[in-house]
Coordinates of C-alpha atoms in Angstrom, one line a residue:
M1 CA 0.0 -0.1 -0.2
S2 CA 1.0 3.6 -0.4
I3 CA 1.6 5.7 2.3
K4 CA 1.9 9.6 2.9
R5 CA 5.1 11.4 1.9
S6 CA 5.3 12.9 5.1
V7 CA 5.4 9.3 6.7
S8 CA 8.1 8.2 4.6
M9 CA 10.3 11.3 5.0
F10 CA 10.0 10.7 8.7
F11 CA 11.2 7.0 8.8
W12 CA 14.2 8.1 6.4
I13 CA 14.9 11.2 8.8
S14 CA 14.5 8.8 11.9
W15 CA 17.0 6.4 10.4
A16 CA 19.5 8.9 9.6
A17 CA 19.5 10.7 13.0
I18 CA 19.8 7.3 14.8
V19 CA 21.2 4.5 13.0
P20 CA 24.6 5.8 11.6
A21 CA 25.5 7.4 15.0
G22 CA 24.0 4.4 16.5
L23 CA 26.6 2.0 14.7
Y24 CA 29.4 4.3 15.7
L25 CA 28.5 4.2 19.0
T26 CA 28.2 0.7 19.6
Y27 CA 31.6 0.3 18.0
L28 CA 33.2 2.6 20.5
Y29 CA 31.6 0.9 23.6
Y30 CA 31.0 -2.6 22.4
P31 CA 33.7 -3.5 19.9
P32 CA 34.3 -7.0 18.5
A33 CA 36.4 -8.9 21.2
E34 CA 38.7 -10.1 18.6
I35 CA 39.3 -9.8 14.6
K36 CA 38.5 -12.8 12.7
P37 CA 38.2 -12.0 9.1
L38 CA 37.3 -15.5 8.0
D39 CA 34.8 -16.2 11.0
M40 CA 33.4 -13.1 10.7
A41 CA 32.9 -13.3 7.0
L42 CA 31.5 -17.1 7.5
F43 CA 29.0 -15.8 10.0
L44 CA 28.1 -12.8 7.6
L45 CA 27.7 -15.7 4.7
L46 CA 25.5 -17.8 6.9
A47 CA 23.4 -14.6 7.9
A48 CA 22.9 -13.9 4.3
I49 CA 21.7 -17.6 3.2
I50 CA 18.9 -17.3 5.8
T51 CA 17.5 -14.5 4.2
F52 CA 16.6 -16.7 1.3
F53 CA 14.1 -18.4 3.5
P54 CA 11.8 -15.8 4.9
I55 CA 8.1 -16.9 5.9
T56 CA 5.5 -14.3 5.6
I57 CA 2.7 -14.1 8.0
N58 CA -0.2 -11.5 7.9
G59 CA 2.2 -9.2 5.3
I60 CA 5.1 -9.4 8.0
T61 CA 8.2 -11.4 6.9
I62 CA 9.8 -13.6 9.6
F63 CA 13.3 -14.8 9.0
M64 CA 15.2 -16.7 11.8
I65 CA 18.2 -14.4 11.7
Q66 CA 18.3 -14.3 15.7
W67 CA 20.3 -17.7 16.0
V68 CA 23.4 -16.2 14.0
T69 CA 22.9 -12.6 15.7
L70 CA 22.8 -14.0 19.1
A71 CA 25.6 -16.6 18.5
A72 CA 27.7 -13.5 17.1
L73 CA 26.8 -11.4 20.2
L74 CA 28.0 -14.1 22.6
S75 CA 31.4 -14.9 20.3
F76 CA 32.3 -11.3 19.2
N77 CA 30.3 -8.5 20.7
L78 CA 27.2 -6.4 20.1
F79 CA 28.5 -4.3 17.1
F80 CA 29.2 -7.2 14.9
S81 CA 25.6 -8.5 15.9
I82 CA 24.1 -5.5 15.0
L83 CA 26.2 -5.5 11.6
I84 CA 25.0 -8.9 10.6
L85 CA 21.6 -7.8 11.1
Q86 CA 21.5 -4.7 9.2
L87 CA 23.4 -6.4 6.3
A88 CA 20.7 -8.9 6.5
I89 CA 17.9 -6.4 6.4
I90 CA 19.4 -4.9 3.3
L91 CA 19.4 -8.5 1.6
L92 CA 15.9 -9.7 3.1
M93 CA 14.6 -6.1 1.3
F94 CA 15.9 -6.9 -2.0
R95 CA 15.1 -10.5 -1.6
V96 CA 11.1 -9.7 -1.2
G97 CA 11.2 -7.0 -4.0
V98 CA 11.0 -3.7 -2.6
G99 CA 9.9 -1.4 -5.0
K100 CA 9.8 2.5 -5.3
V101 CA 6.4 2.7 -3.6
D102 CA 7.5 0.6 -0.3
I103 CA 11.2 1.9 -0.6
Y104 CA 10.1 3.4 2.8
R105 CA 10.2 -0.1 4.5
L106 CA 14.1 -0.1 4.2
P107 CA 14.7 2.8 6.6
L108 CA 12.0 1.6 8.8
N109 CA 13.2 -2.2 9.2
S110 CA 16.6 -1.0 9.6
L111 CA 15.4 1.3 12.4
M112 CA 13.3 -1.1 14.2
F113 CA 15.9 -3.9 14.0
F114 CA 18.6 -1.6 15.2
L115 CA 16.4 -0.5 18.1
A116 CA 15.3 -3.8 19.2
S117 CA 18.7 -5.5 18.9
T118 CA 20.7 -2.6 20.7
I119 CA 18.5 -2.3 23.8
S120 CA 18.1 -6.1 24.0
G121 CA 22.1 -6.2 23.9
M122 CA 22.5 -3.6 26.3
I123 CA 20.1 -5.6 28.6
F124 CA 22.0 -8.9 28.1
F125 CA 25.0 -6.8 29.4
A126 CA 22.9 -5.4 32.4
V127 CA 21.8 -8.7 33.5
G128 CA 25.3 -10.0 33.8
G129 CA 26.2 -11.4 30.3
H130 CA 29.6 -11.3 29.2
V131 CA 31.4 -12.1 25.4
G132 CA 32.8 -15.4 25.2
D133 CA 31.8 -16.7 28.6
P134 CA 32.8 -20.5 28.4
D135 CA 30.7 -21.1 31.5
I136 CA 27.3 -22.6 30.2
H137 CA 25.5 -21.2 33.1
H138 CA 26.5 -17.8 32.9
V139 CA 25.3 -17.7 29.3
L140 CA 22.0 -19.5 29.4
L141 CA 19.8 -16.7 31.7
P142 CA 21.2 -13.4 29.9
A143 CA 21.1 -15.2 26.7
A144 CA 17.2 -16.1 27.3
I145 CA 16.5 -12.8 28.8
H146 CA 18.0 -11.0 25.6
E147 CA 15.8 -13.0 23.3
I148 CA 12.7 -12.3 25.4
C149 CA 13.4 -8.7 25.5
Y150 CA 14.4 -8.9 21.8
Y151 CA 11.0 -10.6 21.1
I152 CA 8.8 -8.0 23.2
L153 CA 10.7 -4.8 21.9
N154 CA 10.1 -6.3 18.1
H155 CA 6.4 -6.7 18.3
L156 CA 6.0 -3.2 20.3
L157 CA 7.8 -1.5 17.4
L158 CA 5.6 -3.7 14.8
Y159 CA 2.5 -2.3 16.4
V160 CA 3.7 1.4 16.4
S161 CA 5.2 1.3 12.9
R162 CA 2.1 -0.6 11.3
N163 CA -0.1 1.9 13.0
M164 CA 1.9 4.7 11.5
I165 CA 1.5 3.6 8.0
G166 CA -2.3 2.7 8.6
L167 CA -2.5 -1.0 8.9
K168 CA -4.0 -2.8 11.6
Y169 CA -2.0 -5.2 13.9
K170 CA -2.9 -7.4 16.4
F171 CA -0.6 -8.9 18.8
F172 CA -2.2 -12.2 19.0
G173 CA -2.1 -13.2 15.6
A174 CA -0.8 -16.1 13.3
D175 CA 2.5 -14.0 12.9
L176 CA 3.1 -14.0 16.8
T177 CA 2.4 -17.6 17.0
W178 CA 4.9 -18.2 14.0
E179 CA 7.6 -15.5 15.7
T180 CA 7.0 -17.4 19.2
L181 CA 8.2 -21.1 17.4
A182 CA 10.8 -19.2 15.6
I183 CA 12.3 -17.8 18.9
M184 CA 12.0 -21.2 20.6
M185 CA 14.0 -22.8 18.1
V186 CA 16.4 -20.3 17.3
Y187 CA 17.8 -20.1 21.3
P188 CA 19.0 -23.5 21.6
F189 CA 20.2 -23.6 18.2
S190 CA 22.2 -19.9 19.2
I191 CA 23.8 -21.6 22.3
A192 CA 24.9 -24.4 20.4
L193 CA 26.6 -22.6 17.6
F194 CA 28.3 -20.3 20.3
F195 CA 29.7 -23.4 22.1
L196 CA 30.6 -25.2 19.5
Y197 CA 32.2 -22.3 17.6
K198 CA 34.5 -21.9 20.7
E199 CA 35.7 -25.6 20.5
L200 CA 35.8 -26.2 16.8
G201 CA 35.7 -22.8 15.3
V202 CA 34.4 -22.4 11.7
V203 CA 33.4 -25.9 11.4
A204 CA 30.7 -25.6 13.7
I205 CA 29.2 -23.1 11.2
F206 CA 28.9 -25.7 8.5
L207 CA 27.9 -28.4 11.3
L208 CA 24.8 -26.4 12.6
G209 CA 24.1 -24.5 9.3
V210 CA 23.1 -27.2 7.2
P211 CA 20.5 -28.9 9.5
F212 CA 19.2 -25.2 10.6
V213 CA 18.9 -24.2 6.9
S214 CA 17.0 -27.4 6.2
V215 CA 14.7 -27.0 9.3
S216 CA 13.9 -23.5 7.7
L217 CA 13.2 -24.8 4.4
V218 CA 10.8 -27.3 5.7
L219 CA 9.1 -24.7 8.0
R220 CA 8.6 -22.4 4.9
M221 CA 7.3 -25.1 3.0
Y222 CA 4.8 -26.0 5.6
N223 CA 3.6 -22.7 6.0
S224 CA 3.3 -22.3 2.2
T225 CA 1.0 -25.4 2.3
E226 CA -0.9 -23.9 5.1
K227 CA -1.6 -20.7 3.0
I228 CA -2.3 -22.6 0.3
N229 CA -5.0 -24.5 1.9
D230 CA -6.4 -21.6 3.5
Y231 CA -6.4 -19.8 0.2
I232 CA -8.2 -22.9 -1.2
Q233 CA -10.9 -22.9 1.2
K234 CA -11.3 -19.1 1.2
A235 CA -11.6 -19.5 -2.9
V236 CA -14.5 -22.1 -2.2
E237 CA -16.1 -19.8 0.1
I238 CA -16.1 -16.7 -2.1
G239 CA -17.1 -18.9 -5.1
H240 CA -20.4 -19.8 -3.1
E241 CA -21.0 -16.0 -2.4
L242 CA -20.6 -15.5 -5.7
T243 CA -23.0 -18.1 -7.1
Q244 CA -25.4 -16.5 -4.8
R245 CA -25.6 -13.0 -6.3
L246 CA -28.2 -12.5 -8.9
K247 CA -27.2 -9.3 -10.5
V248 CA -24.3 -8.8 -12.6
D249 CA -23.2 -5.5 -11.0
E250 CA -23.0 -7.5 -7.5
V251 CA -21.0 -10.3 -8.6
L252 CA -18.5 -7.8 -10.4
D253 CA -18.3 -5.7 -6.8
L254 CA -17.7 -8.8 -4.6
F255 CA -15.4 -10.5 -7.0
I256 CA -13.2 -7.1 -6.9
Q257 CA -13.6 -7.0 -3.3
K258 CA -12.9 -10.4 -2.4
I259 CA -9.7 -10.5 -4.5
S260 CA -8.6 -7.2 -3.2
Q261 CA -9.1 -8.6 0.2
N262 CA -7.1 -11.7 0.0
L263 CA -4.2 -10.4 -2.6
P264 CA -1.7 -7.5 -2.9
V265 CA -4.0 -5.6 -5.5
D266 CA -3.2 -2.1 -6.3
Y267 CA -5.2 -2.2 -9.6
A268 CA -7.5 -4.7 -10.9
Y269 CA -9.4 -4.8 -14.3
I270 CA -12.2 -7.2 -15.8
L271 CA -12.3 -7.4 -19.4
S272 CA -15.0 -9.1 -21.4
V273 CA -14.4 -10.7 -24.8
E274 CA -17.0 -9.1 -27.1
G275 CA -16.6 -10.6 -30.9
D276 CA -13.0 -9.5 -31.9
K277 CA -12.0 -7.3 -29.0
L278 CA -11.7 -7.2 -25.2
D279 CA -14.0 -4.6 -23.6
L280 CA -13.4 -3.2 -19.9
L281 CA -16.2 -4.5 -17.6
R282 CA -14.7 -3.2 -14.1
R283 CA -11.8 -0.9 -13.4
V284 CA -10.6 -0.6 -9.5
E285 CA -7.7 1.4 -9.2
M286 CA -6.2 2.2 -5.7
G287 CA -9.5 1.2 -4.2
E288 CA -11.8 3.4 -6.2
Q289 CA -13.8 2.3 -9.3
K290 CA -12.8 4.2 -12.3
D291 CA -15.0 4.6 -15.6
N292 CA -14.7 2.2 -18.2
D293 CA -13.4 4.5 -20.6
L294 CA -10.2 2.8 -21.5
I295 CA -9.7 1.6 -25.3
P296 CA -10.6 -2.2 -26.1
L297 CA -7.9 -4.4 -26.8
K298 CA -7.3 -7.0 -29.7
K299 CA -5.8 -10.3 -29.6
N300 CA -2.1 -10.2 -28.7
Q301 CA -2.1 -6.7 -27.8
G302 CA -1.0 -5.7 -24.4
I303 CA -0.8 -8.2 -21.4
S304 CA -4.6 -9.2 -21.5
G305 CA -4.7 -9.7 -25.1
V306 CA -2.1 -12.1 -25.1
V307 CA -3.7 -14.1 -22.3
W308 CA -6.8 -14.0 -24.3
A309 CA -4.7 -15.2 -27.3
E310 CA -3.0 -17.7 -25.8
G311 CA -5.4 -18.8 -23.0
K312 CA -2.8 -19.1 -20.5
S313 CA -2.0 -17.4 -17.1
V314 CA 0.9 -15.1 -16.8
L315 CA 2.6 -13.9 -13.7
F316 CA 5.3 -11.2 -13.8
N317 CA 7.5 -10.2 -10.6
D318 CA 8.9 -6.8 -11.8
K319 CA 8.7 -4.1 -14.6
S320 CA 11.4 -5.3 -16.6
E321 CA 9.6 -8.8 -17.3
W322 CA 6.4 -7.0 -19.0
S323 CA 7.3 -3.8 -20.2
G324 CA 7.9 -5.0 -23.6
I325 CA 4.6 -6.6 -23.8
A326 CA 2.1 -4.0 -22.3
N327 CA 0.3 -2.0 -24.9
G328 CA -1.9 0.7 -23.9
Y329 CA -2.9 1.7 -20.4
M330 CA -0.8 0.5 -17.5
P331 CA -0.3 2.7 -14.5
P332 CA 3.2 3.9 -14.1
N333 CA 4.2 2.8 -10.8
V334 CA 3.0 -0.8 -11.5
E335 CA 5.7 -3.6 -10.8
S336 CA 4.2 -7.0 -10.5
V337 CA 1.4 -8.5 -12.7
L338 CA -0.8 -11.4 -12.4
S339 CA -3.3 -12.1 -15.3
V340 CA -5.6 -15.0 -15.9
P341 CA -8.0 -16.0 -18.4
I342 CA -11.7 -16.5 -17.4
L343 CA -13.0 -19.5 -19.3
R344 CA -16.6 -21.0 -19.7
N345 CA -16.8 -24.4 -21.3
Q346 CA -13.3 -24.3 -22.4
E347 CA -13.7 -21.0 -23.9
T348 CA -12.3 -17.5 -22.9
V349 CA -14.9 -15.2 -22.3
G350 CA -12.7 -12.9 -20.5
V351 CA -9.4 -11.9 -19.1
L352 CA -8.5 -10.8 -15.1
L353 CA -5.4 -8.6 -14.9
L354 CA -4.2 -8.0 -11.2
A355 CA -1.4 -5.4 -10.8
S356 CA 0.9 -4.3 -7.6
T357 CA 3.1 -1.6 -6.9
R358 CA 5.3 -3.9 -5.1
K359 CA 7.9 -6.0 -6.6
K360 CA 7.3 -10.0 -6.4
A361 CA 3.9 -9.4 -5.1
Y362 CA 2.4 -12.4 -6.1
E363 CA 3.3 -16.2 -5.7
K364 CA 2.9 -19.1 -8.3
Y365 CA 0.4 -20.7 -6.3
Q366 CA -1.9 -17.9 -6.3
L367 CA -2.3 -18.2 -10.2
M368 CA -4.0 -21.6 -9.3
I369 CA -6.3 -19.8 -6.3
V370 CA -6.9 -16.8 -8.9
D371 CA -7.8 -19.5 -11.6
M372 CA -10.2 -21.2 -9.4
L373 CA -11.7 -18.0 -8.5
C374 CA -12.4 -17.2 -12.1
S375 CA -14.0 -20.3 -12.8
Y376 CA -16.7 -19.6 -10.2
F377 CA -16.8 -16.1 -11.5
A378 CA -17.6 -17.0 -15.0
V379 CA -20.4 -19.3 -13.8
A380 CA -21.9 -16.5 -11.6
I381 CA -21.8 -13.8 -14.3
E382 CA -23.5 -16.3 -16.8
N383 CA -26.2 -16.8 -14.1
G384 CA -26.7 -13.1 -13.5
R385 CA -26.9 -12.4 -17.0
H386 CA -29.4 -15.2 -17.6
Y387 CA -31.2 -14.0 -14.3
E388 CA -31.4 -10.3 -15.5
E389 CA -32.7 -11.2 -18.9
T390 CA -35.3 -13.6 -17.4
K391 CA -36.2 -10.8 -15.1
R392 CA -36.1 -7.8 -17.9
N393 CA -38.5 -10.1 -20.3
S394 CA -40.8 -10.9 -17.2
E395 CA -41.1 -7.1 -16.5
R396 CA -41.1 -5.8 -20.2
C397 CA -43.6 -5.7 -23.3
A398 CA -42.1 -7.5 -25.9
L399 CA -43.4 -5.3 -28.6
T400 CA -42.6 -1.8 -27.1
N401 CA -39.8 -2.6 -24.7
L402 CA -41.7 -0.8 -22.1
Y403 CA -42.7 -2.0 -18.4
N404 CA -45.2 -4.0 -18.3
Y405 CA -48.8 -4.4 -16.5
R406 CA -47.4 -6.6 -13.6
Y407 CA -44.1 -4.2 -13.1
F408 CA -46.2 -1.5 -13.1
E409 CA -48.8 -2.4 -10.4
N410 CA -45.7 -3.7 -8.3
L411 CA -44.0 -0.5 -8.6
L412 CA -47.4 1.5 -7.8
T413 CA -47.8 -0.6 -4.5
N414 CA -44.1 0.3 -3.5
E415 CA -44.8 4.0 -4.2
Y416 CA -47.8 3.8 -2.0
E417 CA -46.0 1.9 0.6
E418 CA -43.4 5.2 0.6
F419 CA -46.3 7.4 0.9
N420 CA -47.4 5.8 3.6
K421 CA -44.0 6.1 5.2
G422 CA -44.0 9.8 4.8
N423 CA -41.8 9.8 2.1
R424 CA -43.8 10.7 -0.8
K425 CA -46.2 13.7 -0.7
E426 CA -48.4 13.1 -4.0
I427 CA -48.7 10.2 -6.5
S428 CA -50.1 11.1 -9.6
L429 CA -51.2 8.9 -12.5
I430 CA -51.6 9.4 -16.1
M431 CA -53.6 7.0 -18.2
L432 CA -53.5 7.2 -21.9
D433 CA -55.6 5.4 -24.7
I434 CA -55.4 5.6 -28.4
D435 CA -58.5 6.6 -30.2
H436 CA -60.1 4.5 -32.8
F437 CA -57.3 2.0 -32.6
K438 CA -59.7 -0.8 -33.8
V439 CA -60.4 1.0 -37.0
V440 CA -56.5 1.3 -37.5
N441 CA -56.2 -2.7 -37.1
D442 CA -59.1 -3.0 -39.5
T443 CA -58.2 -0.9 -42.0
Y444 CA -54.3 -1.4 -42.2
G445 CA -53.8 -4.7 -40.4
H446 CA -52.9 -5.8 -36.8
Q447 CA -49.0 -5.7 -37.8
S448 CA -49.8 -1.9 -38.8
G449 CA -51.3 -1.5 -35.5
N450 CA -48.0 -2.8 -33.8
E451 CA -46.0 -0.1 -35.8
I452 CA -48.1 2.5 -34.4
L453 CA -47.9 1.3 -30.6
V454 CA -44.0 0.9 -31.1
E455 CA -43.9 4.6 -32.4
M456 CA -46.1 5.6 -29.5
A457 CA -43.8 4.1 -27.0
D458 CA -40.9 5.8 -28.5
R459 CA -42.5 9.1 -28.5
L460 CA -43.5 8.8 -24.7
S461 CA -40.2 7.3 -23.9
K462 CA -38.2 10.2 -25.3
L463 CA -40.9 13.1 -23.5
I464 CA -40.9 11.6 -20.1
G465 CA -37.5 10.4 -19.8
N466 CA -36.6 10.2 -15.8
Y467 CA -39.6 12.4 -15.2
G468 CA -42.0 9.4 -14.2
T469 CA -41.9 5.6 -15.1
L470 CA -44.0 4.7 -18.5
A471 CA -45.5 1.4 -18.8
R472 CA -47.8 -0.3 -21.5
Y473 CA -50.8 -1.2 -19.6
G474 CA -52.5 -3.3 -22.0
G475 CA -54.0 -3.2 -25.7
E476 CA -53.3 0.5 -26.6
E477 CA -53.4 1.8 -23.3
F478 CA -50.1 3.2 -21.6
V479 CA -49.8 4.7 -18.0
I480 CA -47.3 7.2 -16.7
L481 CA -46.4 7.2 -13.0
L482 CA -45.2 10.3 -11.1
P483 CA -44.2 10.3 -7.6
N484 CA -44.3 13.6 -6.1
V485 CA -45.9 15.4 -8.8
S486 CA -49.0 17.5 -8.1
K487 CA -52.3 17.2 -10.0
E488 CA -51.9 20.3 -12.2
E489 CA -48.3 19.5 -13.1
A490 CA -49.6 16.2 -14.2
T491 CA -52.2 17.6 -16.1
S492 CA -49.9 20.1 -17.9
L493 CA -47.8 17.0 -18.7
A494 CA -50.6 15.0 -20.1
E495 CA -51.6 17.8 -22.2
T496 CA -47.8 18.0 -23.6
V497 CA -48.2 14.4 -24.2
R498 CA -51.9 14.8 -26.1
L499 CA -50.4 17.6 -28.4
T500 CA -47.3 15.5 -29.0
I501 CA -49.3 12.7 -30.4
A502 CA -52.0 15.0 -32.2
N503 CA -49.6 17.1 -33.8
R504 CA -47.5 14.7 -35.5
P505 CA -48.5 12.1 -38.0
F506 CA -47.6 8.4 -37.5
T507 CA -45.8 6.2 -39.7
L508 CA -47.2 2.6 -40.8
H509 CA -47.3 0.2 -43.5
N510 CA -50.5 -0.9 -45.2
N511 CA -50.5 -4.8 -44.5
L512 CA -53.8 -5.4 -46.0
A513 CA -53.3 -4.0 -49.3
D514 CA -51.5 -5.7 -52.3
E515 CA -48.6 -3.4 -52.2
R516 CA -47.3 -2.7 -49.1
K517 CA -47.2 1.0 -48.9
C518 CA -45.6 3.2 -46.3
L519 CA -48.5 5.8 -45.0
M520 CA -48.8 8.7 -42.8
V521 CA -51.7 8.4 -40.3
R522 CA -52.9 10.8 -37.7
I523 CA -53.7 9.4 -34.5
T524 CA -55.2 11.0 -31.1
A525 CA -55.5 9.9 -27.7
S526 CA -57.6 10.5 -24.8
I527 CA -56.0 10.8 -21.4
G528 CA -57.1 10.6 -17.7
V529 CA -55.5 11.9 -14.5
A530 CA -55.5 11.3 -10.9
T531 CA -53.5 12.3 -8.2
A532 CA -53.3 10.5 -4.3
P533 CA -54.3 11.3 -1.7
K534 CA -56.8 13.7 -3.3
D535 CA -58.4 11.3 -5.4
A536 CA -57.5 7.8 -4.0
D537 CA -56.6 6.1 -0.7
D538 CA -55.1 3.1 -2.3
A539 CA -53.0 1.9 -5.4
L540 CA -56.2 0.1 -6.7
S541 CA -58.1 3.2 -6.4
L542 CA -55.8 5.6 -8.2
I543 CA -55.9 3.0 -11.0
R544 CA -59.7 2.9 -11.2
H545 CA -60.1 6.7 -10.9
A546 CA -57.4 7.5 -13.4
D547 CA -59.3 5.2 -15.7
R548 CA -62.7 6.6 -15.0
A549 CA -61.4 10.1 -16.0
L550 CA -60.3 8.7 -19.0
Y551 CA -63.2 7.1 -20.3
I552 CA -66.1 9.4 -18.7
G553 CA -64.2 12.6 -19.0
A554 CA -62.2 12.2 -22.1
K555 CA -63.8 9.5 -24.5
R556 CA -67.3 10.2 -23.6
A557 CA -66.4 14.1 -24.2
G558 CA -65.3 13.8 -27.7
R559 CA -61.8 11.9 -27.3
N560 CA -58.4 13.7 -28.0
R561 CA -58.7 15.6 -24.5
V562 CA -57.3 15.4 -20.9
A563 CA -59.5 15.0 -18.2
E564 CA -59.0 15.1 -14.3
Y565 CA -61.0 12.8 -11.9
V566 CA -63.7 14.5 -10.3
K567 CA -65.2 13.1 -7.3

């Protein structure tokens, strides 16, 4: 994650003010008891090897360097122990891939480990510890106190630093358990290395180094297996959640949310195969959803285009690996990229691209997890599209594509519920019926009548827009629902609707003639208006009274007119 520039500067300034001067002072007060270049170089080499086997828990990297630094403290003094730790930190930062965005981790970790090792080292001497003491009884207790102090200080500093950069840190989490196990393991190894080194010299480094590295590797593999199992379980849970969503937008939002929660994601793009191009479905950058205004991609164009063309996932650890492939939009601070094809029935229907500003942000096993999630996602999207299409068909008139009678009545009931809650002041209803529509059907044919209905729906839709809800009520009847619109406003709108219909002829084809000609026919409509609560106490009464105004007030009075309901 990115942090404020001021916080990053604080870490650098704090490091510059404390670490260089602190190293100099520890050299003055706790210098190496004796200089042995080869021995010291092998200690440094062993520390460097250990940095290649870190364990990451909850975003915190644990590497068991303490068994070397404690043995170095007991053998050479505090300065050399701190020096080993500082060099190991630099190697570890490069090992885990620190990019420009999180370069603050270098001074932060260096400062944290310097403070923890310096304070715990001074406590070691304060409780009677000595460099090179051959008596095991004089070594065990001070060394144990040193490890306990280092352990406590390390977690206190982690708590403070992670809260400073906006990350929550729990003292009693999985990382604490692993750190405790690491301390319990390194303590006897450190004591053994110290005494064996005093007896055998540098041979002790090889005798203990090989089994320790082997144990570290086994623990790392075990931790990776645990993480994989945890990811698989989460993937199954997420898959079930996805398939329970019925709307496409809900599926897209949930998918992005869960992916971002479980992986280091700064940028996420979901693209859909539409004919011969990839269209953007969802675009989330730094936690914010952006407009889908990026240019569509062709096959083999950019990383996503290559994944689409080849149907294979890709994983890049830093910019140098993908910079020659990317074509089109890619945020400038991206380092790691993970992209997976979204398959349905063995066919690529889309592409997921995830990106992080960190180097080496993604592991290979995460490809498998994301691929599994994409399978669930593809099913959920297909189900969502089928549901929305079915729902749309059940709510819409197949001829005019307007809302139908069923949808309108449900909507009117809901509006009345809002009215009863006090969320609506008035509800107006306009009911419209085409005059002499049977004559049109008898003269030109029912297909011609359908043409009139389609054009009527188009005119009314353009006129009403988002002002109200337009529906085909049945046959040649249309209704317009207007929440929070007074009777006067509704009547004025109804008159505008009437004139829009009457003043411009409709286009139709004479389907009963021998030659199907295009004709211009003038149509009129009669309109009734009713408003709640003035004219009706419930939804059915509002419909009935608008219908009464239509037939008694408009039709019987000569048609082609607007009539209000009158009690």
